[in-house]
């Protein structure tokens, strides 16, 4: 389930006792945070479709200035659908991390669940939307776009992923149902043509050879929601460009038609006026 870039700014900084966080004591951290009434008062995503996202800083217990506070990501589901998406993400992250030693970037580590909250490691860098806004020239923007494409190529080359083939096919009915609602939002005039195209592609799934012909030669490991907001970037050591530091929001990842990731990636770039 996608977390909009705007939701990433709605964070909560809390001071809690220093804990050497591990899977075993993640529940302790959760209990400390869940007991604070102001966590439940945080502003929720108005669509009701995504999880609430919090950033929690854990400072050093000895007040040492030599060690920076550790920051973790907490995700709080808002309904049954977002809870299911978080369960998928937690499962996928463990399997992806166990199966892959070749990604040139990080994926979050799922650390534990308690009180309905999920805790994960925070990836370094800034998301691609912010990185694009920080670019000072056309050349720098295009270098970032090339890096964005290279990440997708690495994902599509991944083997040993967490779900069996045809996972995207099972997602299609939910996407089909959601598209008309998207068309009612503020950007309908701008996106209606692309939404109609998405529906046309979905309607072809049952007859498209990529799904019906063995050995599924075009199936690739897909992100499932590939957009700039879900890719983290850092400046290169030379300061002349960007490198991917991590990939987020892998709850919908699985084997599917590689064109689905291309479609969402291109749509995202077009929305940012990159063509």
PDB file of C-alpha atoms in Angstrom:
ATOM      1  CA  UNK A   1       0.000   0.000   0.000  1.00  0.00           C
ATOM      2  CA  UNK A   2       1.511   3.258  -1.054  1.00  0.00           C
ATOM      3  CA  UNK A   3       2.410   5.956   1.474  1.00  0.00           C
ATOM      4  CA  UNK A   4       2.183   9.388  -0.199  1.00  0.00           C
ATOM      5  CA  UNK A   5       5.182  11.690   0.030  1.00  0.00           C
ATOM      6  CA  UNK A   6       3.060  14.132   2.054  1.00  0.00           C
ATOM      7  CA  UNK A   7       2.489  11.477   4.716  1.00  0.00           C
ATOM      8  CA  UNK A   8       6.229  11.145   5.235  1.00  0.00           C
ATOM      9  CA  UNK A   9       6.331  14.689   6.599  1.00  0.00           C
ATOM     10  CA  UNK A  10       3.596  14.008   9.165  1.00  0.00           C
ATOM     11  CA  UNK A  11       5.944  12.422  11.664  1.00  0.00           C
ATOM     12  CA  UNK A  12       6.099  12.155  15.416  1.00  0.00           C
ATOM     13  CA  UNK A  13       9.383  12.585  17.291  1.00  0.00           C
ATOM     14  CA  UNK A  14       9.233  10.912  20.712  1.00  0.00           C
ATOM     15  CA  UNK A  15      11.904  10.394  23.366  1.00  0.00           C
ATOM     16  CA  UNK A  16      11.905   6.889  24.796  1.00  0.00           C
ATOM     17  CA  UNK A  17      14.444   5.012  26.949  1.00  0.00           C
ATOM     18  CA  UNK A  18      17.476   3.777  25.069  1.00  0.00           C
ATOM     19  CA  UNK A  19      16.948   0.185  23.994  1.00  0.00           C
ATOM     20  CA  UNK A  20      19.319  -2.062  22.066  1.00  0.00           C
ATOM     21  CA  UNK A  21      16.547  -2.830  19.621  1.00  0.00           C
ATOM     22  CA  UNK A  22      16.186  -6.364  18.352  1.00  0.00           C
ATOM     23  CA  UNK A  23      13.300  -8.540  17.252  1.00  0.00           C
ATOM     24  CA  UNK A  24      12.953  -9.784  20.836  1.00  0.00           C
ATOM     25  CA  UNK A  25      12.607  -6.373  22.493  1.00  0.00           C
ATOM     26  CA  UNK A  26      10.781  -4.550  19.689  1.00  0.00           C
ATOM     27  CA  UNK A  27       7.605  -5.307  21.640  1.00  0.00           C
ATOM     28  CA  UNK A  28       9.001  -3.366  24.594  1.00  0.00           C
ATOM     29  CA  UNK A  29       9.581  -0.313  22.435  1.00  0.00           C
ATOM     30  CA  UNK A  30       6.107  -0.658  21.000  1.00  0.00           C
ATOM     31  CA  UNK A  31       4.563  -0.888  24.452  1.00  0.00           C
ATOM     32  CA  UNK A  32       6.325   2.311  25.531  1.00  0.00           C
ATOM     33  CA  UNK A  33       5.105   4.213  22.495  1.00  0.00           C
ATOM     34  CA  UNK A  34       1.623   2.707  22.359  1.00  0.00           C
ATOM     35  CA  UNK A  35       1.048   3.767  25.980  1.00  0.00           C
ATOM     36  CA  UNK A  36       1.402   7.429  25.036  1.00  0.00           C
ATOM     37  CA  UNK A  37      -2.078   8.797  24.313  1.00  0.00           C
ATOM     38  CA  UNK A  38      -0.837  11.453  21.904  1.00  0.00           C
ATOM     39  CA  UNK A  39       0.232   8.788  19.398  1.00  0.00           C
ATOM     40  CA  UNK A  40      -3.405   7.923  18.737  1.00  0.00           C
ATOM     41  CA  UNK A  41      -4.196  11.621  18.265  1.00  0.00           C
ATOM     42  CA  UNK A  42      -1.790  12.022  15.340  1.00  0.00           C
ATOM     43  CA  UNK A  43      -3.367  13.172  12.091  1.00  0.00           C
ATOM     44  CA  UNK A  44      -4.391  10.242   9.923  1.00  0.00           C
ATOM     45  CA  UNK A  45      -4.136   9.963   6.170  1.00  0.00           C
ATOM     46  CA  UNK A  46      -7.428  11.515   4.971  1.00  0.00           C
ATOM     47  CA  UNK A  47      -7.992   8.833   2.320  1.00  0.00           C
ATOM     48  CA  UNK A  48      -8.176   6.122   4.968  1.00  0.00           C
ATOM     49  CA  UNK A  49      -6.369   3.803   2.551  1.00  0.00           C
ATOM     50  CA  UNK A  50      -2.828   4.019   3.856  1.00  0.00           C
ATOM     51  CA  UNK A  51      -1.080   3.442   7.147  1.00  0.00           C
ATOM     52  CA  UNK A  52      -0.065   6.210   9.507  1.00  0.00           C
ATOM     53  CA  UNK A  53       3.710   6.558   9.449  1.00  0.00           C
ATOM     54  CA  UNK A  54       5.761   7.780  12.426  1.00  0.00           C
ATOM     55  CA  UNK A  55       9.467   8.336  12.942  1.00  0.00           C
ATOM     56  CA  UNK A  56      10.650   7.579  16.492  1.00  0.00           C
ATOM     57  CA  UNK A  57      14.082   8.694  17.712  1.00  0.00           C
ATOM     58  CA  UNK A  58      15.810   6.727  20.470  1.00  0.00           C
ATOM     59  CA  UNK A  59      18.624   8.846  22.000  1.00  0.00           C
ATOM     60  CA  UNK A  60      21.745   7.387  23.640  1.00  0.00           C
ATOM     61  CA  UNK A  61      21.124   6.559  27.293  1.00  0.00           C
ATOM     62  CA  UNK A  62      24.465   8.021  28.385  1.00  0.00           C
ATOM     63  CA  UNK A  63      23.809  11.419  26.738  1.00  0.00           C
ATOM     64  CA  UNK A  64      26.922  10.836  24.670  1.00  0.00           C
ATOM     65  CA  UNK A  65      27.390  13.358  21.906  1.00  0.00           C
ATOM     66  CA  UNK A  66      29.498  10.877  19.957  1.00  0.00           C
ATOM     67  CA  UNK A  67      26.579   8.621  19.060  1.00  0.00           C
ATOM     68  CA  UNK A  68      23.634   9.918  17.072  1.00  0.00           C
ATOM     69  CA  UNK A  69      20.083   8.979  18.064  1.00  0.00           C
ATOM     70  CA  UNK A  70      18.703   5.941  16.297  1.00  0.00           C
ATOM     71  CA  UNK A  71      15.523   6.551  14.335  1.00  0.00           C
ATOM     72  CA  UNK A  72      12.978   3.868  13.505  1.00  0.00           C
ATOM     73  CA  UNK A  73       9.875   3.808  11.328  1.00  0.00           C
ATOM     74  CA  UNK A  74       6.569   2.812  12.867  1.00  0.00           C
ATOM     75  CA  UNK A  75       3.544   2.011  10.729  1.00  0.00           C
ATOM     76  CA  UNK A  76       0.037   1.987  12.151  1.00  0.00           C
ATOM     77  CA  UNK A  77      -2.763   0.488  10.006  1.00  0.00           C
ATOM     78  CA  UNK A  78      -5.935   2.527   9.603  1.00  0.00           C
ATOM     79  CA  UNK A  79      -8.229  -0.289   8.459  1.00  0.00           C
ATOM     80  CA  UNK A  80      -8.275  -3.979   7.551  1.00  0.00           C
ATOM     81  CA  UNK A  81      -6.868  -3.368   4.069  1.00  0.00           C
ATOM     82  CA  UNK A  82      -3.860  -1.408   5.306  1.00  0.00           C
ATOM     83  CA  UNK A  83      -3.259  -4.005   8.046  1.00  0.00           C
ATOM     84  CA  UNK A  84      -3.172  -6.732   5.401  1.00  0.00           C
ATOM     85  CA  UNK A  85      -0.798  -4.644   3.290  1.00  0.00           C
ATOM     86  CA  UNK A  86       1.545  -4.231   6.276  1.00  0.00           C
ATOM     87  CA  UNK A  87       1.466  -7.983   6.896  1.00  0.00           C
ATOM     88  CA  UNK A  88       2.445  -8.544   3.257  1.00  0.00           C
ATOM     89  CA  UNK A  89       5.222  -5.977   3.542  1.00  0.00           C
ATOM     90  CA  UNK A  90       6.620  -7.510   6.735  1.00  0.00           C
ATOM     91  CA  UNK A  91       6.655 -10.970   5.176  1.00  0.00           C
ATOM     92  CA  UNK A  92       8.140  -9.757   1.905  1.00  0.00           C
ATOM     93  CA  UNK A  93      10.938  -7.812   3.577  1.00  0.00           C
ATOM     94  CA  UNK A  94      12.181 -10.838   5.484  1.00  0.00           C
ATOM     95  CA  UNK A  95      12.110 -13.073   2.432  1.00  0.00           C
ATOM     96  CA  UNK A  96      13.710 -10.491   0.141  1.00  0.00           C
ATOM     97  CA  UNK A  97      16.517  -9.772   2.601  1.00  0.00           C
ATOM     98  CA  UNK A  98      17.141 -13.495   3.085  1.00  0.00           C
ATOM     99  CA  UNK A  99      17.196 -14.219  -0.651  1.00  0.00           C
ATOM    100  CA  UNK A 100      19.154 -11.242  -1.939  1.00  0.00           C
ATOM    101  CA  UNK A 101      22.770 -10.341  -1.415  1.00  0.00           C
ATOM    102  CA  UNK A 102      23.134  -8.553  -4.729  1.00  0.00           C
ATOM    103  CA  UNK A 103      21.000  -5.415  -4.518  1.00  0.00           C
ATOM    104  CA  UNK A 104      23.184  -2.274  -4.713  1.00  0.00           C
ATOM    105  CA  UNK A 105      20.796  -0.603  -2.267  1.00  0.00           C
ATOM    106  CA  UNK A 106      19.136  -1.324   1.069  1.00  0.00           C
ATOM    107  CA  UNK A 107      15.613  -2.467   1.881  1.00  0.00           C
ATOM    108  CA  UNK A 108      14.066  -1.909   5.326  1.00  0.00           C
ATOM    109  CA  UNK A 109      14.481  -4.539   8.017  1.00  0.00           C
ATOM    110  CA  UNK A 110      11.279  -5.562   9.776  1.00  0.00           C
ATOM    111  CA  UNK A 111      12.004  -5.745  13.516  1.00  0.00           C
ATOM    112  CA  UNK A 112       8.759  -6.674  15.211  1.00  0.00           C
ATOM    113  CA  UNK A 113       5.057  -6.089  15.886  1.00  0.00           C
ATOM    114  CA  UNK A 114       3.156  -5.222  19.043  1.00  0.00           C
ATOM    115  CA  UNK A 115      -0.028  -3.370  19.815  1.00  0.00           C
ATOM    116  CA  UNK A 116      -0.941  -3.196  16.142  1.00  0.00           C
ATOM    117  CA  UNK A 117       2.241  -1.272  15.263  1.00  0.00           C
ATOM    118  CA  UNK A 118       5.067  -2.433  12.998  1.00  0.00           C
ATOM    119  CA  UNK A 119       8.625  -1.231  13.524  1.00  0.00           C
ATOM    120  CA  UNK A 120      11.221  -1.112  10.750  1.00  0.00           C
ATOM    121  CA  UNK A 121      14.646   0.334  10.207  1.00  0.00           C
ATOM    122  CA  UNK A 122      14.911   3.786   8.659  1.00  0.00           C
ATOM    123  CA  UNK A 123      16.697   3.902   5.318  1.00  0.00           C
ATOM    124  CA  UNK A 124      19.239   6.662   4.657  1.00  0.00           C
ATOM    125  CA  UNK A 125      18.699   9.458   2.168  1.00  0.00           C
ATOM    126  CA  UNK A 126      15.669  11.353   0.878  1.00  0.00           C
ATOM    127  CA  UNK A 127      12.852  10.064  -1.293  1.00  0.00           C
ATOM    128  CA  UNK A 128      13.035  10.636  -5.020  1.00  0.00           C
ATOM    129  CA  UNK A 129      10.434  13.412  -5.070  1.00  0.00           C
ATOM    130  CA  UNK A 130      12.518  15.490  -2.666  1.00  0.00           C
ATOM    131  CA  UNK A 131      15.740  14.596  -4.471  1.00  0.00           C
ATOM    132  CA  UNK A 132      14.242  15.734  -7.775  1.00  0.00           C
ATOM    133  CA  UNK A 133      13.152  19.032  -6.220  1.00  0.00           C
ATOM    134  CA  UNK A 134      16.709  19.546  -4.946  1.00  0.00           C
ATOM    135  CA  UNK A 135      18.288  19.115  -8.387  1.00  0.00           C
ATOM    136  CA  UNK A 136      19.892  22.322  -9.596  1.00  0.00           C
ATOM    137  CA  UNK A 137      20.100  21.596 -13.316  1.00  0.00           C
ATOM    138  CA  UNK A 138      18.539  19.601 -16.136  1.00  0.00           C
ATOM    139  CA  UNK A 139      21.635  17.403 -16.216  1.00  0.00           C
ATOM    140  CA  UNK A 140      21.275  16.576 -12.531  1.00  0.00           C
ATOM    141  CA  UNK A 141      17.577  15.787 -12.956  1.00  0.00           C
ATOM    142  CA  UNK A 142      18.315  13.428 -15.840  1.00  0.00           C
ATOM    143  CA  UNK A 143      21.079  11.731 -13.845  1.00  0.00           C
ATOM    144  CA  UNK A 144      18.528  11.085 -11.098  1.00  0.00           C
ATOM    145  CA  UNK A 145      16.058   9.689 -13.643  1.00  0.00           C
ATOM    146  CA  UNK A 146      18.737   7.328 -14.997  1.00  0.00           C
ATOM    147  CA  UNK A 147      19.448   6.151 -11.435  1.00  0.00           C
ATOM    148  CA  UNK A 148      15.694   5.602 -10.948  1.00  0.00           C
ATOM    149  CA  UNK A 149      15.667   3.382 -14.046  1.00  0.00           C
ATOM    150  CA  UNK A 150      18.751   1.448 -12.927  1.00  0.00           C
ATOM    151  CA  UNK A 151      17.018   0.557  -9.658  1.00  0.00           C
ATOM    152  CA  UNK A 152      14.080  -0.892 -11.581  1.00  0.00           C
ATOM    153  CA  UNK A 153      16.434  -2.962 -13.736  1.00  0.00           C
ATOM    154  CA  UNK A 154      18.036  -4.388 -10.577  1.00  0.00           C
ATOM    155  CA  UNK A 155      14.633  -5.255  -9.117  1.00  0.00           C
ATOM    156  CA  UNK A 156      13.501  -6.957 -12.310  1.00  0.00           C
ATOM    157  CA  UNK A 157      16.703  -9.030 -12.365  1.00  0.00           C
ATOM    158  CA  UNK A 158      16.074 -10.361  -8.835  1.00  0.00           C
ATOM    159  CA  UNK A 159      15.395 -14.096  -8.456  1.00  0.00           C
ATOM    160  CA  UNK A 160      14.156 -16.029  -5.467  1.00  0.00           C
ATOM    161  CA  UNK A 161      11.466 -13.538  -4.512  1.00  0.00           C
ATOM    162  CA  UNK A 162       8.737 -14.028  -1.944  1.00  0.00           C
ATOM    163  CA  UNK A 163       5.679 -14.922  -4.010  1.00  0.00           C
ATOM    164  CA  UNK A 164       4.736 -17.314  -6.793  1.00  0.00           C
ATOM    165  CA  UNK A 165       4.101 -16.182 -10.370  1.00  0.00           C
ATOM    166  CA  UNK A 166       0.851 -14.472 -11.333  1.00  0.00           C
ATOM    167  CA  UNK A 167       0.647 -12.489  -8.094  1.00  0.00           C
ATOM    168  CA  UNK A 168      -0.059  -9.310 -10.061  1.00  0.00           C
ATOM    169  CA  UNK A 169      -2.954 -11.058 -11.771  1.00  0.00           C
ATOM    170  CA  UNK A 170      -4.622 -11.556  -8.396  1.00  0.00           C
ATOM    171  CA  UNK A 171      -4.185  -7.884  -7.567  1.00  0.00           C
ATOM    172  CA  UNK A 172      -5.928  -6.780 -10.769  1.00  0.00           C
ATOM    173  CA  UNK A 173      -9.556  -6.845  -9.488  1.00  0.00           C
ATOM    174  CA  UNK A 174      -8.740  -4.485  -6.610  1.00  0.00           C
ATOM    175  CA  UNK A 175      -6.915  -2.112  -8.943  1.00  0.00           C
ATOM    176  CA  UNK A 176      -9.807  -2.234 -11.390  1.00  0.00           C
ATOM    177  CA  UNK A 177     -12.208  -1.240  -8.616  1.00  0.00           C
ATOM    178  CA  UNK A 178      -9.986   1.589  -7.336  1.00  0.00           C
ATOM    179  CA  UNK A 179      -9.390   3.370 -10.634  1.00  0.00           C
ATOM    180  CA  UNK A 180     -12.847   5.022 -10.955  1.00  0.00           C
ATOM    181  CA  UNK A 181     -12.418   6.529  -7.477  1.00  0.00           C
ATOM    182  CA  UNK A 182      -9.038   7.935  -8.467  1.00  0.00           C
ATOM    183  CA  UNK A 183     -10.703   9.550 -11.459  1.00  0.00           C
ATOM    184  CA  UNK A 184     -12.973  11.540  -9.151  1.00  0.00           C
ATOM    185  CA  UNK A 185     -10.074  13.330  -7.479  1.00  0.00           C
ATOM    186  CA  UNK A 186      -8.700  16.778  -8.225  1.00  0.00           C
ATOM    187  CA  UNK A 187      -6.401  15.687 -11.054  1.00  0.00           C
ATOM    188  CA  UNK A 188      -9.084  13.888 -13.053  1.00  0.00           C
ATOM    189  CA  UNK A 189      -8.710  16.066 -16.152  1.00  0.00           C
ATOM    190  CA  UNK A 190      -4.976  15.478 -16.169  1.00  0.00           C
ATOM    191  CA  UNK A 191      -5.048  11.750 -15.517  1.00  0.00           C
ATOM    192  CA  UNK A 192      -8.272  10.466 -17.087  1.00  0.00           C
ATOM    193  CA  UNK A 193      -6.614   9.393 -20.348  1.00  0.00           C
ATOM    194  CA  UNK A 194      -4.010   7.394 -18.446  1.00  0.00           C
ATOM    195  CA  UNK A 195      -6.623   5.890 -16.132  1.00  0.00           C
ATOM    196  CA  UNK A 196      -8.601   4.729 -19.169  1.00  0.00           C
ATOM    197  CA  UNK A 197      -5.411   3.172 -20.536  1.00  0.00           C
ATOM    198  CA  UNK A 198      -4.796   1.385 -17.229  1.00  0.00           C
ATOM    199  CA  UNK A 199      -8.293  -0.103 -17.340  1.00  0.00           C
ATOM    200  CA  UNK A 200      -7.733  -1.259 -20.912  1.00  0.00           C
ATOM    201  CA  UNK A 201      -4.501  -3.000 -19.897  1.00  0.00           C
ATOM    202  CA  UNK A 202      -6.207  -4.682 -16.942  1.00  0.00           C
ATOM    203  CA  UNK A 203      -9.016  -5.893 -19.189  1.00  0.00           C
ATOM    204  CA  UNK A 204      -6.445  -7.691 -21.355  1.00  0.00           C
ATOM    205  CA  UNK A 205      -4.880  -9.659 -18.492  1.00  0.00           C
ATOM    206  CA  UNK A 206      -6.987 -12.762 -19.075  1.00  0.00           C
ATOM    207  CA  UNK A 207      -5.869 -13.022 -22.718  1.00  0.00           C
ATOM    208  CA  UNK A 208      -2.412 -11.439 -22.652  1.00  0.00           C
ATOM    209  CA  UNK A 209       0.241 -14.061 -23.529  1.00  0.00           C
ATOM    210  CA  UNK A 210       2.431 -12.876 -20.665  1.00  0.00           C
ATOM    211  CA  UNK A 211      -0.062 -14.542 -18.315  1.00  0.00           C
ATOM    212  CA  UNK A 212      -1.395 -17.374 -20.463  1.00  0.00           C
ATOM    213  CA  UNK A 213       1.711 -18.760 -22.195  1.00  0.00           C
ATOM    214  CA  UNK A 214       4.381 -20.860 -20.503  1.00  0.00           C
ATOM    215  CA  UNK A 215       7.116 -20.313 -19.459  1.00  0.00           C
ATOM    216  CA  UNK A 216       5.947 -16.803 -18.623  1.00  0.00           C
ATOM    217  CA  UNK A 217       9.002 -15.376 -20.338  1.00  0.00           C
ATOM    218  CA  UNK A 218       8.121 -11.769 -19.536  1.00  0.00           C
ATOM    219  CA  UNK A 219       7.409 -12.325 -15.844  1.00  0.00           C
ATOM    220  CA  UNK A 220       9.835 -10.447 -13.625  1.00  0.00           C
ATOM    221  CA  UNK A 221      10.126  -9.657  -9.954  1.00  0.00           C
ATOM    222  CA  UNK A 222       8.123  -6.421  -9.704  1.00  0.00           C
ATOM    223  CA  UNK A 223       7.988  -3.741  -7.044  1.00  0.00           C
ATOM    224  CA  UNK A 224       4.232  -3.304  -7.446  1.00  0.00           C
ATOM    225  CA  UNK A 225       4.132   0.437  -6.695  1.00  0.00           C
ATOM    226  CA  UNK A 226       7.238   1.815  -8.364  1.00  0.00           C
ATOM    227  CA  UNK A 227       7.425   5.588  -8.016  1.00  0.00           C
ATOM    228  CA  UNK A 228       9.906   8.237  -6.917  1.00  0.00           C
ATOM    229  CA  UNK A 229       8.403   8.481  -3.422  1.00  0.00           C
ATOM    230  CA  UNK A 230       9.316   4.822  -2.796  1.00  0.00           C
ATOM    231  CA  UNK A 231      12.998   5.110  -3.776  1.00  0.00           C
ATOM    232  CA  UNK A 232      15.560   6.755  -1.494  1.00  0.00           C
ATOM    233  CA  UNK A 233      18.557   8.655  -2.850  1.00  0.00           C
ATOM    234  CA  UNK A 234      21.804  10.108  -1.512  1.00  0.00           C
ATOM    235  CA  UNK A 235      24.297  12.466  -3.104  1.00  0.00           C
ATOM    236  CA  UNK A 236      27.340  10.684  -4.487  1.00  0.00           C
ATOM    237  CA  UNK A 237      30.680  11.102  -2.742  1.00  0.00           C
ATOM    238  CA  UNK A 238      31.824  13.419  -5.501  1.00  0.00           C
ATOM    239  CA  UNK A 239      28.716  15.561  -5.008  1.00  0.00           C
ATOM    240  CA  UNK A 240      27.919  15.543  -8.706  1.00  0.00           C
ATOM    241  CA  UNK A 241      24.916  13.268  -8.788  1.00  0.00           C
ATOM    242  CA  UNK A 242      22.638  10.844  -6.987  1.00  0.00           C
ATOM    243  CA  UNK A 243      22.777   7.182  -6.049  1.00  0.00           C
ATOM    244  CA  UNK A 244      19.958   4.987  -4.782  1.00  0.00           C
ATOM    245  CA  UNK A 245      20.332   4.246  -1.078  1.00  0.00           C
ATOM    246  CA  UNK A 246      17.204   2.162  -0.582  1.00  0.00           C
ATOM    247  CA  UNK A 247      13.803   0.992  -1.799  1.00  0.00           C
ATOM    248  CA  UNK A 248      10.602   1.259   0.253  1.00  0.00           C
ATOM    249  CA  UNK A 249       7.031  -0.027   0.220  1.00  0.00           C
ATOM    250  CA  UNK A 250       7.583  -3.593  -0.954  1.00  0.00           C
ATOM    251  CA  UNK A 251       4.252  -4.899   0.321  1.00  0.00           C
ATOM    252  CA  UNK A 252       2.951  -5.482  -3.210  1.00  0.00           C
ATOM    253  CA  UNK A 253       6.212  -6.936  -4.540  1.00  0.00           C
ATOM    254  CA  UNK A 254       6.085 -10.223  -6.389  1.00  0.00           C
ATOM    255  CA  UNK A 255       6.402 -11.807  -9.806  1.00  0.00           C
ATOM    256  CA  UNK A 256       4.376 -10.143 -12.523  1.00  0.00           C
ATOM    257  CA  UNK A 257       4.440  -8.339 -15.822  1.00  0.00           C
ATOM    258  CA  UNK A 258       7.415  -5.970 -15.872  1.00  0.00           C
ATOM    259  CA  UNK A 259       5.315  -3.491 -17.826  1.00  0.00           C
ATOM    260  CA  UNK A 260       3.282  -2.750 -14.688  1.00  0.00           C
ATOM    261  CA  UNK A 261       6.321  -1.207 -12.972  1.00  0.00           C
ATOM    262  CA  UNK A 262       7.248   0.642 -16.146  1.00  0.00           C
ATOM    263  CA  UNK A 263       3.737   2.074 -16.338  1.00  0.00           C
ATOM    264  CA  UNK A 264       3.752   3.442 -12.777  1.00  0.00           C
ATOM    265  CA  UNK A 265       7.336   4.688 -13.072  1.00  0.00           C
ATOM    266  CA  UNK A 266       6.668   6.573 -16.299  1.00  0.00           C
ATOM    267  CA  UNK A 267       3.400   7.970 -14.946  1.00  0.00           C
ATOM    268  CA  UNK A 268       5.288   9.264 -11.895  1.00  0.00           C
ATOM    269  CA  UNK A 269       7.934  10.954 -14.042  1.00  0.00           C
ATOM    270  CA  UNK A 270       5.293  12.520 -16.283  1.00  0.00           C
ATOM    271  CA  UNK A 271       3.534  13.886 -13.214  1.00  0.00           C
ATOM    272  CA  UNK A 272       6.837  15.515 -12.222  1.00  0.00           C
ATOM    273  CA  UNK A 273       7.049  17.012 -15.747  1.00  0.00           C
ATOM    274  CA  UNK A 274       9.886  14.709 -16.810  1.00  0.00           C
ATOM    275  CA  UNK A 275       9.494  13.386 -20.350  1.00  0.00           C
TER     276      UNK A 275
END
